[in-house]
Amino acid sequence: MNDEAGLRAPRKAVEIKGVSKVFGTYQALKPVSFDIYDNEFFTLLGPSGCGKTTLLRMIAGFEQPTTGQIFLHGSNIQGLPPHKRRVNTVFQSYALFPHMSVEQNIGFGLENLGWSKDRRDARVADMLRLVHMEAFAGRKPQQLSGGQRQRVALARALAPEPEVLLLDEPLSALDLKLRQAMRDELRILQRKTGITFVFVTHDQEEALDLSDRICVLGDGEIQQLGTPAAIYEEPSNRFVADFIGETNFLDAEVIAVNGEQATVTTQLGMTLTASHKKAVAGQKAFMSIRPEKISLPAQANPIAVDGTIMGTNYLGGYTYYLVETGGTTLRISKRNSVSRGQMFEIGQSVKVGFAAESVRILGA
Amino acid sequence: MKPSARKPNWNVLGLLPAHLIMVLTLIIPIGIIIVVSFSTRGPYGGFEYVFTTAPYKQLLFNEGWTGELEFNPQYLIVVARTLVLSAVTTSICLLLSFPVAYFIALRRPTIKVLLIYLVTLPFWVSMIVRVYSWIIILGKDGVIEKTLRGVGLVDNMGSLLFGNTAMLVGLVYSYIPLMILPIFASIEKLDPALIEASHDLYGNRLITLRRVILPLTRPGMIAGAILVFVPSLGAVLEPTLLGGGKTMMMGNLIQLQFGGARNWPLGAAIAIVLMAAVMIFLVFQGLRSMRIEGLERAS
Ligand SMILES: Nc1ncnc2c1ncn2[C@@H]1O[C@H](COP(=O)(O)OP(=O)(O)OP(=O)(O)O)[C@@H](O)[C@H]1O
Ligand SMILES: [Mg+2]
C-alpha cells in the first residue's frame, strides 16, 4: 500500500485469520480475526477459560487451529513446528530447565540456532544486564526467588530476538508488590527491545496499565478490541463494561436512536441522551456509569438525584460509598484528597450528580 | 551445652526394634556366612570350625597332590560371565525400557493404569513358570525354531537353549519391569512445559531428548540400573534353567556348592565375593550421583 501524507501503515507482526479451536466436541475458541502490529504491546484479556492460552499456544505452534490461518510477518506459519517459528514464549510456570544454570538457560535457544560461542556469551551477558541478573549467572533456577526466575525466563525468551514474544500470565505467580514492579520492567523491556509482545492476562488492571491495545475475549470470542482508554470509556457491550473496571448498571428504555447518540429513560426517572452501542428504539437497554464519574455531593452537574448513604468502604487512596437512590444502589468512588472530616456518614441524605457524557448506553 | 542434649535420647530406644531386626536378619547371617567361608569343609558336607583361607584360594587355584597351587580360571570365568551378563542385561533393559516407559507416560490416564498393570503382570505368576516358559520358546522344536523352519528360513538350527544367549534373554525378560517402572515414574514427573520450552527455543526432537528429557530422567534410569543389575548378579533360576547347568553364573554356582557339591565353605566364599561385588557397584553408583549433585551445586 502507498504511504499517505507521510504516514506509514504499521507493519503487521501477526495476522489471525478466522482461527478457531475445537477440543473434542468443545468449542474453546470461535473463529476470530485480528492483527497485531510490530513493536506493539498487545494484550489478550478475558476471564478464565475463555481461550486466551489456547490462542497463544496456536501462535507458538503447540496447538493447531481447527480452522483459519496464522501469519507471522506475512508468511503463513500453518503446520510449522514450534522450533521453526521465530516466536518465543514466557511460560506461566517459567519452565526454566532445572539442570541448567541461569546462563545455560538463556543460551539454550542461541545454541540451537547455531550461534558461535563468542556471540552467544556476549548475548547472554547483554541479556543478564538487561534483566539485572548479572550476579546470578551461575545459579540454578531452584536457587532463585520467584521474581528472579521471572527475569531469567524473560531473558531466555528475549535472547534469540524473536519476531514476537508471547507471555502467558507471566506475573500471576508473583506477589502483589513484585507484580507492580515487574509491570514497569515489562513495559521498559518492550520499549528497549522493540519486540512485539503478546501478553495474556485475566487481570484487567494489568491490561490497562501495560497495553497499547487490548483484545477482550469472552465466551470464546472477541468482545472488543481497542486501546485501553477506548475499552474503558466506550465499552461495546455489557460484558466488557462489567469486566473492565467497575461500573453501575441501571435499567433503561430506549426512546430514540440518533446516530451515535441514544435517548433513554432511566431507572432513576430522568431522560438523557448519551453515546450508545447497539441500542434499538423501543427496546430495553442498560445504562453504565463508572463509580468515579458520579459526583458526591452533586456539584453543578446537569443530572442530579437524591439518595441516602448506605455504606462506606475506606480504601486508603479513595473511599467507596454505596448510595441508595431510585430503587437501586449506586457505587460511587471518591478520592480522599481532603482530610477525613469531609467523609459522609451512613444514613446521611445526599445529592449525587453526573454528566450525560459519562454515561454509556448498551443494547440489551 | 544445648538444652536438648540433657534429654534422654528416645530416638535410639524407639528405633531399637528396627535395630534388633537388622542385627537378627542381616548382620548375624552375614557373620555366619563369613565364618563358614573361613571354615574347613566337613567330610560329608557341612563344615568344621577350623580356620582356613582355603575356600578363597580355591576360587583361583587348584591344589595339586603335592600341595602346590595351580591357577584355575574356572570360577573366575563364572564371576566374569556373571558381571558381563548382568551389565549387558542392564544395558539392554535400559535401551528397551526408555521408549516403553515414554510411550506409557504419554497415554491417557486410564490406558496408562492398564499398561502399568500389564508391565507388573508377570510378577503375579511364579518366577519358575515364567522362566520355564522360555525353555518351550527357545528349545529344540520350540516355538521359535518351528516358526523359522515353517517359514523356510532355516533347515536345521541348533538349539537356542543352554548358553549365554538364553540366559541373557531370561535375565532381560525377568528384570525389565524393574527398569520400566522407575523410568516411567521419572518421565511422569517431568514437567511437560519443559519439553515445550525446549521446542519453543528452537530445539528439535533430538535436541530436546538429549538436552532436556534424558538429563531430567537420569535418576529413574540410575534407580532402574541398580534394580536390574543387583538381582542379575545373584540370579539363580535363569542360569539354572536356561544355562543348562554347564554355563553357570554365581547364583547357581553358590547353590551347587551348598547342594550337590557339598562344599559349604566354597559356597560361602563365593557368596561373600558376590556381596562385595554388589557393594562395590552400589558405592560406585552412590559416589557418582553424589559427585554429579556436587557438581551441579557448585556450578
Ligand atoms: N487440551 C485440551 N483439551 C480439552 N480442552 C481444553 C484443552 N485445553 C484447553 N481446553 C479448554 O478450552 C478452554 C479454553 O482454555 P484456555 O486454557 O485457553 O483458557 P484461558 O483463557 O487461558 O484460561 P485461564 O485464564 O484459566 O488460563 C477451557 O474451557 C479449557 O477447559
Ligand atoms: Mg491460560
GROMACS .gro file of C-alpha atoms and ligand atoms in nm, chain A residues 23 26 28 47-54 169 202, ligand 1:
model
   44
   23PHE     CA    1  -1.122  -2.974   2.163
   26TYR     CA    2  -1.596  -2.845   2.295
   28ALA     CA    3  -1.283  -2.342   2.309
   47PRO     CA    4  -1.190  -1.442   3.223
   48SER     CA    5  -1.061  -1.790   3.297
   49GLY     CA    6  -1.139  -2.046   3.029
   50CYS     CA    7  -1.216  -1.800   2.750
   51GLY     CA    8  -0.942  -1.938   2.526
   52LYS     CA    9  -0.651  -1.697   2.580
   53THR     CA   10  -0.391  -1.965   2.639
   54THR     CA   11  -0.530  -2.169   2.351
  169GLU     CA   12   0.014  -1.466   3.259
  202HIS     CA   13  -0.713  -1.209   3.323
  664LIG     N1   14  -0.601  -2.982   2.565
  664LIG     C1   15  -0.729  -2.951   2.592
  664LIG     N2   16  -0.826  -3.044   2.583
  664LIG     C2   17  -0.955  -3.013   2.608
  664LIG     N3   18  -0.999  -2.892   2.645
  664LIG     C3   19  -0.907  -2.795   2.658
  664LIG     C4   20  -0.768  -2.819   2.633
  664LIG     N4   21  -0.701  -2.704   2.653
  664LIG     C5   22  -0.793  -2.613   2.691
  664LIG     N5   23  -0.918  -2.667   2.692
  664LIG     C6   24  -1.041  -2.597   2.724
  664LIG     O1   25  -1.052  -2.484   2.640
  664LIG     C7   26  -1.099  -2.372   2.714
  664LIG     C8   27  -1.004  -2.257   2.700
  664LIG     O2   28  -0.884  -2.290   2.766
  664LIG     P1   29  -0.765  -2.188   2.783
  664LIG     O3   30  -0.657  -2.258   2.856
  664LIG     O4   31  -0.732  -2.130   2.651
  664LIG     O5   32  -0.830  -2.078   2.876
  664LIG     P2   33  -0.765  -1.946   2.934
  664LIG     O6   34  -0.841  -1.833   2.878
  664LIG     O7   35  -0.619  -1.947   2.914
  664LIG     O8   36  -0.799  -1.959   3.088
  664LIG     P3   37  -0.709  -1.925   3.217
  664LIG     O9   38  -0.721  -1.779   3.239
  664LIG    O10   39  -0.775  -2.003   3.324
  664LIG    O11   40  -0.572  -1.971   3.187
  664LIG     C9   41  -1.119  -2.418   2.856
  664LIG    O12   42  -1.255  -2.442   2.878
  664LIG    C10   43  -1.041  -2.546   2.865
  664LIG    O13   44  -1.104  -2.637   2.952
   0.00000   0.00000   0.00000
